[in-house]
Coordinates of C-alpha atoms in Angstrom, one line a residue:
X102 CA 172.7 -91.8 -61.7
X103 CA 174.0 -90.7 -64.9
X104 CA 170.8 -91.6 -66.5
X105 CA 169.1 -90.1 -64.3
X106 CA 170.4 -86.4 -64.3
X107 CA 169.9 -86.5 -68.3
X108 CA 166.5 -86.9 -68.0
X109 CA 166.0 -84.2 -65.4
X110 CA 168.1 -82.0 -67.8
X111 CA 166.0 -82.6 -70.8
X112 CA 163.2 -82.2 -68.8
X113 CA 164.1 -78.7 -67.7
X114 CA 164.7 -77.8 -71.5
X115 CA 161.7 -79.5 -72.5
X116 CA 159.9 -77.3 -69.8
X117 CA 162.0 -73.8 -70.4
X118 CA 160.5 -74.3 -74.5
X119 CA 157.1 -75.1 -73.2
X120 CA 157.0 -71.8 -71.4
X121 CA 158.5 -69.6 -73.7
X122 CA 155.9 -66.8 -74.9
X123 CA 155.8 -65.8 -78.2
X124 CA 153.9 -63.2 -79.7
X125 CA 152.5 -62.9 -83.2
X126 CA 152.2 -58.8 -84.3
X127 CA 150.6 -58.1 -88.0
X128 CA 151.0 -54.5 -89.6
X129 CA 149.7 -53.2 -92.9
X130 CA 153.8 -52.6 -93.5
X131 CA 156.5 -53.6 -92.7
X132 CA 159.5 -52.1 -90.9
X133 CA 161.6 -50.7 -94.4
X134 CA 165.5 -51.6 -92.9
X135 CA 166.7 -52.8 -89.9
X136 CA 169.1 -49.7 -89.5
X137 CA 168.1 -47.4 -87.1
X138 CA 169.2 -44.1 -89.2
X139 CA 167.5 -45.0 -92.1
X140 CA 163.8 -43.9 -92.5
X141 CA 162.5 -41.9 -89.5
X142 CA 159.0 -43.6 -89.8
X143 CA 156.9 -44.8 -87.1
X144 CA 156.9 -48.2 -87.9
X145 CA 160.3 -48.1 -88.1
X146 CA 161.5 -46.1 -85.5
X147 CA 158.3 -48.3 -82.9
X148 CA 160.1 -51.7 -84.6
X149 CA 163.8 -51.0 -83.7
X150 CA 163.7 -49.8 -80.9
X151 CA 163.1 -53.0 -79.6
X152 CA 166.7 -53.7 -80.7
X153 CA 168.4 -50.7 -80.2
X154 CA 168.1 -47.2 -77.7
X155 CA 169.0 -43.6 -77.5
X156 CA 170.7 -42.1 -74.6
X157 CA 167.2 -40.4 -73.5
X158 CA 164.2 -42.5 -73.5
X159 CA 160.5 -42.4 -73.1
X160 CA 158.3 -44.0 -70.1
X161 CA 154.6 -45.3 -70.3
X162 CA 153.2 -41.6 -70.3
X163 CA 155.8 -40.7 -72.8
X164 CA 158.1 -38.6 -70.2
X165 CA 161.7 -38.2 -70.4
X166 CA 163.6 -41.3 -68.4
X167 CA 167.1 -42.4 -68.5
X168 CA 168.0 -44.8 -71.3
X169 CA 171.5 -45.5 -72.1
X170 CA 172.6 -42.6 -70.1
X171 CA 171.8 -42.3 -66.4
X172 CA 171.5 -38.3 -66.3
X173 CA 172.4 -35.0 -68.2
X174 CA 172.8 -31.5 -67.3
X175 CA 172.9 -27.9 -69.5
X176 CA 176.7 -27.5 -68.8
X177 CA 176.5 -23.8 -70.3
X178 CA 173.4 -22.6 -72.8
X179 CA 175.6 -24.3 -75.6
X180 CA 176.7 -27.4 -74.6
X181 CA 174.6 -30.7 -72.8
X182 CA 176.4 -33.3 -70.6
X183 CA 175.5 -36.9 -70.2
X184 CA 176.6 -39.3 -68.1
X185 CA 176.6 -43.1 -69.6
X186 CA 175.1 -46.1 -68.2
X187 CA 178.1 -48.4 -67.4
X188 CA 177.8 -52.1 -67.3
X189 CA 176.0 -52.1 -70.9
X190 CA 176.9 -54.5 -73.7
X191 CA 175.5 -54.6 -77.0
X192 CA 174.1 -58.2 -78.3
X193 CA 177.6 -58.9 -79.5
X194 CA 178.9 -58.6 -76.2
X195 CA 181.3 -55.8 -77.0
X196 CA 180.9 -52.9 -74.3
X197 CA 179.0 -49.6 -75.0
X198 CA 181.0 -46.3 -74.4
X199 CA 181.4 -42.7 -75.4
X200 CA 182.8 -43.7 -79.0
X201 CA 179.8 -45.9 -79.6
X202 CA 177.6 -42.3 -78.9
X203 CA 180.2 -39.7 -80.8
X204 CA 180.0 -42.3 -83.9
X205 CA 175.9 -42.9 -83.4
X206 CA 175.7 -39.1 -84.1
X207 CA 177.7 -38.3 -86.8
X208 CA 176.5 -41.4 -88.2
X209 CA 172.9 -40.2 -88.2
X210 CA 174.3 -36.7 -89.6
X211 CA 175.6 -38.2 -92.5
X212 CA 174.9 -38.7 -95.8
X213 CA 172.1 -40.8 -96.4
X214 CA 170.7 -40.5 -93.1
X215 CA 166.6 -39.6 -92.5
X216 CA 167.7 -39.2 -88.7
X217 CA 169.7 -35.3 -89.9
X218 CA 166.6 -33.0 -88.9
X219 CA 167.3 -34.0 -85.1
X220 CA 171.2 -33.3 -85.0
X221 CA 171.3 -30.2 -87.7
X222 CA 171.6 -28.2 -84.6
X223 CA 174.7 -29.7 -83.2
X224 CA 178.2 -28.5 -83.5
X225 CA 180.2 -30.8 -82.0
X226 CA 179.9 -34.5 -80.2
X227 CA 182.6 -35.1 -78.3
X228 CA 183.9 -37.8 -75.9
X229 CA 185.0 -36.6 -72.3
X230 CA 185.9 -39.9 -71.2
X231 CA 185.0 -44.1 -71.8
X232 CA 181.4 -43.1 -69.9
X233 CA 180.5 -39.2 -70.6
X234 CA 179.3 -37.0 -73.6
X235 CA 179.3 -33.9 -74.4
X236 CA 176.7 -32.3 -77.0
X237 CA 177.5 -29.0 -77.9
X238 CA 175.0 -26.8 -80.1
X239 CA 175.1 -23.7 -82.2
X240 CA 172.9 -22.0 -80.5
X241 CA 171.0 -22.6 -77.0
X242 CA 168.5 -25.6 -77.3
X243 CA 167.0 -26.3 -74.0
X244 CA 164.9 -28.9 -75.6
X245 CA 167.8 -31.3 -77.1
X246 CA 167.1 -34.1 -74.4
X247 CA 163.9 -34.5 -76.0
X248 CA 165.0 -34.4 -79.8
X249 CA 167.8 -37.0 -79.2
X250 CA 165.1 -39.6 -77.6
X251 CA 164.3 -40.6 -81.7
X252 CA 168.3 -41.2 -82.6
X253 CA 169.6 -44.4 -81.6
X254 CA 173.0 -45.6 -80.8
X255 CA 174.8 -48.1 -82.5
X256 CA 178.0 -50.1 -81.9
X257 CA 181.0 -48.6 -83.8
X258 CA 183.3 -51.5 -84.5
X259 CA 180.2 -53.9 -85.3
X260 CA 179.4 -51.1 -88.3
X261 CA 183.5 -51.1 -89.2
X262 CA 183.4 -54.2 -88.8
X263 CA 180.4 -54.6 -91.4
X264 CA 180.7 -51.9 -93.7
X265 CA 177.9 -50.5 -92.3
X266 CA 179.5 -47.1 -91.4
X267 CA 177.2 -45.0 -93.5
X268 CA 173.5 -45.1 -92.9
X269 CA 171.1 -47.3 -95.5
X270 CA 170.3 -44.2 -97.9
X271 CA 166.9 -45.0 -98.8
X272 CA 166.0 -42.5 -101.7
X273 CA 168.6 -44.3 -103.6
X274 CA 168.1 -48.2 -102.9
X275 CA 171.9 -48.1 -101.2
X276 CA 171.5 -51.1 -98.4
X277 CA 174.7 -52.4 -96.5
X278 CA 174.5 -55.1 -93.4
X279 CA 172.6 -52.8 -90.9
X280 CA 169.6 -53.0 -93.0
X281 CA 169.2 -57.3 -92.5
X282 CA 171.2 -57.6 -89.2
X283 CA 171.6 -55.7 -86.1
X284 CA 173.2 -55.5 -83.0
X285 CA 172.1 -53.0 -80.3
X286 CA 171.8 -53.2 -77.0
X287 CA 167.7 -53.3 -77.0
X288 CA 165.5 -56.0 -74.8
X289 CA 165.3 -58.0 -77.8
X290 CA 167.6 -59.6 -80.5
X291 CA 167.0 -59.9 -84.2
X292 CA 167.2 -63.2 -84.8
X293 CA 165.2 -63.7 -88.7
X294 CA 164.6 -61.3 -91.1
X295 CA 162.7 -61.5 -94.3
X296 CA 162.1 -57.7 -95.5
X297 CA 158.3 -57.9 -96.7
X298 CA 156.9 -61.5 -95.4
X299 CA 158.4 -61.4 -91.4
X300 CA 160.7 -60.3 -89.0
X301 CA 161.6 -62.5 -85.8
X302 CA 162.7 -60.6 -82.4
X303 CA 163.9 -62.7 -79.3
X304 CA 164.5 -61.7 -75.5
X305 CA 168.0 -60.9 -75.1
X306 CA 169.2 -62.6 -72.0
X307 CA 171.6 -60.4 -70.8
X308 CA 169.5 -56.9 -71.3
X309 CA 171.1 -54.3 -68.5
X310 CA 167.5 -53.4 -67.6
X311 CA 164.3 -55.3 -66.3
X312 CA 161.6 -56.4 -68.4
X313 CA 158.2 -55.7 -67.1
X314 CA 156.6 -57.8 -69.8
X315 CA 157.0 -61.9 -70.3
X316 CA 157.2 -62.2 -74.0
X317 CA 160.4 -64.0 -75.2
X318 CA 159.8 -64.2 -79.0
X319 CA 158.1 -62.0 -81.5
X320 CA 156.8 -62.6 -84.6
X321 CA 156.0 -59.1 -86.9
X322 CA 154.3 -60.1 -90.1
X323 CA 152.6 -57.1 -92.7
X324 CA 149.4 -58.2 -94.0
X325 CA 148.6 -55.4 -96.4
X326 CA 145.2 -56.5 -96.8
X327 CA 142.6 -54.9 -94.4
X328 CA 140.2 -58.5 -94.9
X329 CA 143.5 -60.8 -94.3
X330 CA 144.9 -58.8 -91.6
X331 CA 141.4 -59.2 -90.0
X332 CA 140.7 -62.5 -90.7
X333 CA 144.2 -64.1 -89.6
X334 CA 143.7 -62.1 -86.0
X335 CA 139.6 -63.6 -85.7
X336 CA 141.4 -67.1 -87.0
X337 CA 144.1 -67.4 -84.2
X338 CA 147.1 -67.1 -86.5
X339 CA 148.0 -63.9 -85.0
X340 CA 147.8 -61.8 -82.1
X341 CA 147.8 -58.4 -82.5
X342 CA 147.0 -56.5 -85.0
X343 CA 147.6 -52.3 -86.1
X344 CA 146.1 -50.4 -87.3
X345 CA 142.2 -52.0 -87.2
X346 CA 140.0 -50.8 -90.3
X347 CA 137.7 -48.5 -89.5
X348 CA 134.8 -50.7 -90.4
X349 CA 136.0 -53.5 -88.5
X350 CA 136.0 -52.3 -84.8
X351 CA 132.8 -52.9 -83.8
X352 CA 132.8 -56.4 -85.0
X353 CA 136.4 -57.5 -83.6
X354 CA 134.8 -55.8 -80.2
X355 CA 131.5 -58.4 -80.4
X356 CA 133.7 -61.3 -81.1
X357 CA 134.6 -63.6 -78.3
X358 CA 138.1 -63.5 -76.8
X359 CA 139.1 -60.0 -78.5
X360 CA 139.3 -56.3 -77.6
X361 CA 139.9 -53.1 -79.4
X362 CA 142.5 -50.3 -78.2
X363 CA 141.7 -47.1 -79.0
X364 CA 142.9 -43.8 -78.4
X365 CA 144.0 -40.4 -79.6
X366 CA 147.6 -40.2 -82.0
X367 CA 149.8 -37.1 -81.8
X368 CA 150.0 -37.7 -85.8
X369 CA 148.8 -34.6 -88.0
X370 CA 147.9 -36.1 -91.7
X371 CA 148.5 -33.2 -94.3
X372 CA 149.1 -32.5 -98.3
X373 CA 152.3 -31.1 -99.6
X374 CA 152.9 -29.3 -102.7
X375 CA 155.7 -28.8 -105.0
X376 CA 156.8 -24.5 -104.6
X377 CA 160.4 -24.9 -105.7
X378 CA 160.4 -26.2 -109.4
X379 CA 159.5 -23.5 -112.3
X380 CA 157.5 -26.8 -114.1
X381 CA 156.1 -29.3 -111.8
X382 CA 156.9 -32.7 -112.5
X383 CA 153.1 -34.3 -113.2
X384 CA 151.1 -31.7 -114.9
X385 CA 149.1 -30.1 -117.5
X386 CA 150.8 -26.7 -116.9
X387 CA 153.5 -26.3 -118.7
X388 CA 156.4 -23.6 -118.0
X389 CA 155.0 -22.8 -114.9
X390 CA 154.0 -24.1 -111.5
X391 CA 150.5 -22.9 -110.5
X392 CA 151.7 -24.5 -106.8
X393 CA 153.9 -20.7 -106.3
X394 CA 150.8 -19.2 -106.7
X395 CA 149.5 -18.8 -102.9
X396 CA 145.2 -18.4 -104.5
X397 CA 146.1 -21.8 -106.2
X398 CA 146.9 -23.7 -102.3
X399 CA 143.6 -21.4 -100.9
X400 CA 142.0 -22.7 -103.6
X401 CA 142.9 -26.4 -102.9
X402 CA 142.3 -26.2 -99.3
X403 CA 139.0 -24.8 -99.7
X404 CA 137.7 -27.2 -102.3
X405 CA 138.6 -30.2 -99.9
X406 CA 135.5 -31.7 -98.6
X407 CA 137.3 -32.2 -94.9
X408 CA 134.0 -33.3 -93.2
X409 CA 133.2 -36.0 -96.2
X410 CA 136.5 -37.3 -95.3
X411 CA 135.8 -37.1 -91.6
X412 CA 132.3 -39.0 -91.9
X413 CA 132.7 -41.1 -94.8
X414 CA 135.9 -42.2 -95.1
X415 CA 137.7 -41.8 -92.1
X416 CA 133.8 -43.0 -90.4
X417 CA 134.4 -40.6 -87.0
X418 CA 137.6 -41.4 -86.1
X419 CA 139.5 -38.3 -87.3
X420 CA 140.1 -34.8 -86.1
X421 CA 139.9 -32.4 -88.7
X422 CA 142.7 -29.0 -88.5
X423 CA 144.4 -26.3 -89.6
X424 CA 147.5 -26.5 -87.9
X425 CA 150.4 -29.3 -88.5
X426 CA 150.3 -30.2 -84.7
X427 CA 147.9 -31.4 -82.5
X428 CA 146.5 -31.5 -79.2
X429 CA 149.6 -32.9 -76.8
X430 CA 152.1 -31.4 -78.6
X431 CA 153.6 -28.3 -77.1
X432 CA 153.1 -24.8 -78.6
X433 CA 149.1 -26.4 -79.8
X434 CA 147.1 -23.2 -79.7
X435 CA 143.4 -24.2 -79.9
X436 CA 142.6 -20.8 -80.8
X437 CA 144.3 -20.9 -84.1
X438 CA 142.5 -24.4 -85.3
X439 CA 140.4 -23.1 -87.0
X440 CA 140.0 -24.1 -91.0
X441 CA 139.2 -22.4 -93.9
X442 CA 135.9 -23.5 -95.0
X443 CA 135.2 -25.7 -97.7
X444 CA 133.5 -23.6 -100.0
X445 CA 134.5 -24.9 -104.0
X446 CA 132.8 -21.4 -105.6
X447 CA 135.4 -19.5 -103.5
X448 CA 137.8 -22.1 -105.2
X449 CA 136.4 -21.8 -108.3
X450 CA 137.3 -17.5 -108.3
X451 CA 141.1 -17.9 -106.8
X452 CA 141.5 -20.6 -109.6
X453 CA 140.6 -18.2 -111.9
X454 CA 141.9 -15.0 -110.6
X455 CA 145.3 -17.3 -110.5
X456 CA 144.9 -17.4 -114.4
X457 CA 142.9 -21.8 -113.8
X458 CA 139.7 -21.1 -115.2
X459 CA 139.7 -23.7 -116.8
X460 CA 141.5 -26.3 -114.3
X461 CA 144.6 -28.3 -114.5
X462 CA 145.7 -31.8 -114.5
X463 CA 148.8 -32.6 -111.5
X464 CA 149.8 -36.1 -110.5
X465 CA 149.1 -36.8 -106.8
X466 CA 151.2 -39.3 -104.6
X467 CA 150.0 -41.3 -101.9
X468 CA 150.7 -44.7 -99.9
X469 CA 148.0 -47.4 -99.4
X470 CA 149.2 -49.1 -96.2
X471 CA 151.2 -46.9 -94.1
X472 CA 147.9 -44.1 -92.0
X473 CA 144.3 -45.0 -91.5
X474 CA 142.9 -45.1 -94.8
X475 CA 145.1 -43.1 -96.7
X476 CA 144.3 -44.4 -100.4
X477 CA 140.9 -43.7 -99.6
X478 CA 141.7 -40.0 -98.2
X479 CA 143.2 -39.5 -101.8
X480 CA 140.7 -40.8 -103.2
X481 CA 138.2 -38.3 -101.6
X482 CA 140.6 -35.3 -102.5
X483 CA 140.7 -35.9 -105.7
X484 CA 136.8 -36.1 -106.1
X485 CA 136.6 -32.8 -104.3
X486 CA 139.1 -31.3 -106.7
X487 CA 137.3 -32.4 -110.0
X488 CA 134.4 -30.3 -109.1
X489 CA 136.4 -27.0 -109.2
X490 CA 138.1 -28.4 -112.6
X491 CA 141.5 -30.0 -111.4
X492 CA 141.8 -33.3 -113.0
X493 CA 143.8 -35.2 -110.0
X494 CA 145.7 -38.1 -111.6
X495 CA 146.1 -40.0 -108.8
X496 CA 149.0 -42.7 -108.1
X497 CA 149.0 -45.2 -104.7
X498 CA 151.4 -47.2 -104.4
X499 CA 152.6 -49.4 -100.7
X500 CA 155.5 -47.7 -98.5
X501 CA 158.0 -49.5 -99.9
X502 CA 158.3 -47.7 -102.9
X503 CA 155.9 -44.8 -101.3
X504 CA 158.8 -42.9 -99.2
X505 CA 161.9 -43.6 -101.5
X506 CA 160.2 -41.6 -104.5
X507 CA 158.7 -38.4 -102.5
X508 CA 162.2 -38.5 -99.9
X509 CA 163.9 -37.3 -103.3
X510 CA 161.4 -35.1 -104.0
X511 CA 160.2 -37.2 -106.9
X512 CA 156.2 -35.9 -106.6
X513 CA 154.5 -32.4 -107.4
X514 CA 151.7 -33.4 -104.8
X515 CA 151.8 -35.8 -102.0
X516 CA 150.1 -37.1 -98.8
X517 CA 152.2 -37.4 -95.5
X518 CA 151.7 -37.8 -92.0
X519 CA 153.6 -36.8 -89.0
X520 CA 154.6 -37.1 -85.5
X521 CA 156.8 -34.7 -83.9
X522 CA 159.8 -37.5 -82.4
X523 CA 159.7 -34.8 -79.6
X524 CA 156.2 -33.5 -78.9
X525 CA 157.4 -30.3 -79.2
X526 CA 156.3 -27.5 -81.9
X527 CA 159.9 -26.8 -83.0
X528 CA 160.1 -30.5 -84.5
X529 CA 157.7 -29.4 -87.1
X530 CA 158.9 -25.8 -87.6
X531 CA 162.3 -27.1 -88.1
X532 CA 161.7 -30.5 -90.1
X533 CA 158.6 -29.7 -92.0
X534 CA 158.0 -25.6 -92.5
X535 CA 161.6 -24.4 -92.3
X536 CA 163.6 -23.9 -96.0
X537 CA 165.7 -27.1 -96.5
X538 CA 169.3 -27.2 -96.3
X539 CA 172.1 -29.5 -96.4
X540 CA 172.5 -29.9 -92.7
X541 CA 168.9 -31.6 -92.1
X542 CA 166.6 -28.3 -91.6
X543 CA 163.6 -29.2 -93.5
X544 CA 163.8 -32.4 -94.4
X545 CA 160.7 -33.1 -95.1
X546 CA 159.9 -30.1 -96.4
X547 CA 159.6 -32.1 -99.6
X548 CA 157.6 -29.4 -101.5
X549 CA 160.3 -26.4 -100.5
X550 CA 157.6 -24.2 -98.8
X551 CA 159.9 -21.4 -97.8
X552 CA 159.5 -18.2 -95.7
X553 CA 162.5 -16.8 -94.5
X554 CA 160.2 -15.0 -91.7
X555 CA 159.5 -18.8 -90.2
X556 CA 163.1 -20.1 -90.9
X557 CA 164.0 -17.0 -87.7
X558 CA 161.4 -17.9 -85.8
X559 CA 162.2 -21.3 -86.1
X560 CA 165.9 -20.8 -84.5
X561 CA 164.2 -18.4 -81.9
X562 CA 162.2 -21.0 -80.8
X563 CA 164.9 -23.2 -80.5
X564 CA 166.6 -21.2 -78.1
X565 CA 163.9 -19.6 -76.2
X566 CA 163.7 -20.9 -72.4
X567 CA 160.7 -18.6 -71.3
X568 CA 157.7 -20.7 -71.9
X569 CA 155.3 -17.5 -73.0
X570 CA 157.4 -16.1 -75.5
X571 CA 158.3 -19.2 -76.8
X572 CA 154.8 -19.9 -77.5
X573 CA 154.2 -16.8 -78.6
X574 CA 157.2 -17.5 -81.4
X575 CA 155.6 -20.9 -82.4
X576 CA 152.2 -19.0 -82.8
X577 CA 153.5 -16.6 -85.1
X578 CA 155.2 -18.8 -87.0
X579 CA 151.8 -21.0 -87.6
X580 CA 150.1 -18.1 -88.5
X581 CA 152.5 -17.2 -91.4
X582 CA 152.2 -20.8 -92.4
X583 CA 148.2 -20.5 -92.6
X584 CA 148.4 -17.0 -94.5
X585 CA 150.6 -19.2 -97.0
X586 CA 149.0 -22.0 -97.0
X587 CA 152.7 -23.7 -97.0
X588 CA 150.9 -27.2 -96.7
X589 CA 147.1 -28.1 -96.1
X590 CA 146.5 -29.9 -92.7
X591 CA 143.7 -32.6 -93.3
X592 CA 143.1 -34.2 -89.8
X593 CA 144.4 -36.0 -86.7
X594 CA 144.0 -39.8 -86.6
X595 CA 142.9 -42.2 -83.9
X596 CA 144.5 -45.6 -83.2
X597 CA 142.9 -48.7 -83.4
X598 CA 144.9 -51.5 -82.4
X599 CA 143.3 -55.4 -81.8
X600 CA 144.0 -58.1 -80.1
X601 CA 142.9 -61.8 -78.2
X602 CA 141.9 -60.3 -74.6
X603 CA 144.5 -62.3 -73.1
X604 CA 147.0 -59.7 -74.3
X605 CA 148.0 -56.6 -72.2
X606 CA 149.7 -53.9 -73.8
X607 CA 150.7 -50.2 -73.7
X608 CA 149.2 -48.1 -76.6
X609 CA 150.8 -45.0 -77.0
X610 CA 149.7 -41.4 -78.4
X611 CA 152.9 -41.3 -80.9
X612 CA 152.1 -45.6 -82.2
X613 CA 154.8 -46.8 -80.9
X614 CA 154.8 -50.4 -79.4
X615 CA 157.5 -51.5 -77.2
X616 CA 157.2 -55.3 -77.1
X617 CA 159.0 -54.8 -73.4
X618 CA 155.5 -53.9 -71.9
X619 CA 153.8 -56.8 -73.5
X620 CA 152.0 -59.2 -71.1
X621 CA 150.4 -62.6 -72.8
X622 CA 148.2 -64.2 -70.1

């Protein structure tokens, strides 16, 4: 009898292995830390949130829904209230409560932290009691559920307990446990981590919600490579695969037992230039920085051959614009898209009524596996600058050292893309075109555009509850921008993601991919 009931019990573990589904994910990067405060980056920010949440989440048609708290109310125009989902435990098993959420916020506030644009509003976190929040801001911001979707919460003692109190400052190289273990209180557990060659996520049994998808293991592997990435997804070693190269859709779509996703992205790619230093850091000029010089940005905008780009390089699959949001983002006026047109003799005249006749040389900064062929967008700008006589001497280089250099504002010239965490205008007025300070406005404002005219219209915004004059706020403030020519939009991109038919997934407009949804058939 004995015997017996062994071998039914092996045979139920033997059959529990043999239906666990596992699925294989490749990226051109990798996710940069496990700590959620660390590099607000898609891939980042898509990767852990598998593993950990914020209090406000996002549904399959990217919509507000309750995530680690169950509802929240506008006590008075100052101050939000949310009530906490009881019952929740992160992976450690230790209970989630208000001091997890006041510590999750000032952690992201704090030194170090990429996550400071989305609480450089608040004035206070405090705890009511074990289960409710209160967020109070310096000014009215009726749209704070929405910016505190990107910030996730972490467990307090678990970061006391690891020294992990401080977020992983990645300008500087500082790491600390969060950034090769975690412990949220996500669908999915970390359970290997190599940081470069593959990450391993597993179901966590005890999630507080349901799972609509059946995958119990993933495997996320970056395969720089566009070929390799390609060839392992055709060859069966992996699954899925984003982005897809341009030049490869049409041939993973005629291959048996493979489909291509594809759809618009909410993701504006743009140039930034260097208006704060008297001396760039990667030029010719010397004692002067031609990028103050508002005919010297015309004159680069207008030499940019957008519809090369458009055609050649990014082969149809690109928007071209002249504003830093697109369509789906609140506060998109179509009626101000409209670009400056590439004309290189008008170029030619600013440059030399700027005192550049005769050109310049500036270093230009830009990743190679991190948007849709962005070494070869680079690549194309800097041809189209040669012919109005700036010598571009360009520099590409992969994420991972990418972000730390231009995050400390170690570039004169750089290519970045963006998606606002709360498809809202103000997100990019506030993190992108307002003047940087030390409480997160303008983070990544890397350059130091500043108008102090956008800066008031940015905190207008931000308080504004009437939907016309709100937009009419975000308006002006884009048409400043364009005047200025603070930083040259290039284009939208599309996504692209592959994969073996038998796969069923959720493709987002902001790239995210929540491994939740996932269903291998």
């Amino acid at each position: 009898m004995v015997k017996l009931l062994l071998v039914a019990a092996l045979w139920v573990a033997q059959a529990t292995v043999a239906q666990a589904v596992s699925l294989r994910v490749a990226n051109q990067g990798d996710a940069q830390s496990m700590d959620p405060h660390s590099l607000n980056e898609t891939v980042q920010l898509s990767f852990v949130n598998n593993i950990y949440e914020p209090l406000v989440a996002r549904d399959q048609q990217l919509a507000l829904t309750p995530g680690l708290a169950t509802s929240w109310k506008q006590a008075t125009p100052t101050v939000w209230r949310f009530e906490l989902r009881r019952g929740v435990a992160f992976h450690d098993g230790a209970p989630f409560t208000a001091d997890d959420v006041v510590f999750s916020f000032g952690r992201a506030a704090g030194e170090g932290s990429d996550m400071k644009s989305y609480t450089s509003s608040f004035k206070e976190v405090r705890r009511v009691d074990a289960h409710t929040v209160e967020i109070e801001t310096t000014t009215p911001f009726p749209i704070l559920p929405d910016v505190i979707a990107s910030v996730y919460m972490m467990s307090k003692a678990w970061c006391v307990a690891n020294k992990a109190e401080a977020p992983v400052d990645r300008r500087k190289g500082i790491e600390n446990t969060a950034s090769f273990k975690a412990n949220g209180t996500g669908p999915f557990r970390l359970k290997e981590r190599q940081p470069s060659t593959r990450s391993v996520l597993v179901r966590h049994a005890a999630y507080w919600d349901t799972v609509q998808g059946n995958v119990d293991q993933v495997i996320f592997t970056p395969i720089g490579n566009d070929a390799t990435r390609v060839a392992a997804l055709l060859s069966g070693e992996i699954d899925v695969m984003e982005p897809t190269p341009l030049q490869d859709i049409e041939r993973i779509k005629a291959s048996p037992g493979f489909k291509v996703l594809q759809g618009p992205e909410l993701r504006t790619i743009f140039l930034g230039m260097d208006q704060k230093r008297d001396e760039l850091l990667n030029s010719s000029v010397k004692g002067k920085n031609p990028f103050k010089d508002q005919r010297v940005r015309q004159a680069i905008y207008q030499a940019i051959d957008i519809e090369a780009i458009r055609t050649r390089v990014m082969r149809n699959a690109a928007n071209p614009t002249a504003l830093m949001v697109g369509p789906g983002i609140k506060g998109f006026d179509a009626a101000l898209n409209r670009r400056l047109p590439h004309d290189p003799e008008a170029a030619r005249k600013l440059l030399a009524l700027a005192g550049y006749a005769g050109g310049f040389e500036v270093g230009l900064n830009c990743p190679n596996d991190r948007y849709v062929n962005d070494g070869a967008i680079c690549q194309a700008v800097a041809a189209s600058l040669a012919r109005v006589g700036i010598k571009v001497n360009l520099q590409t280089e992969t994420k991972v050292s990418y972000f730390p250099k231009i995050l400390r504002r170690d570039t004169s010239f750089y290519l970045l893309g963006w998606t606002p965490g709360t498809y809202d205008a103000h997100n990019v007025l506030s993190s992108l075109l307002a003047t940087p300070n030390d409480k997160g406005q303008g983070q990544f404002n890397l350059g130091a555009y500043s108008n102090p005219k956008i800066d008031a219209l940015t905190l207008a915004v931000q308080s504004e509850v009437d939907p016309g004059k709100r937009n009419a706020l975000i308006r002006e403030a884009f048409e400043l921008h364009a005047t200025d020519v603070g930083h040259i939009p290039l284009h939208q991109q599309a996504l692209a993601w592959s994969m073996k038919k038998n796969i069923e997934l959720v493709q987002l407009a902001d790239n995210f991919m929540p491994f939740k949804w996932v269903v291998v058939k």
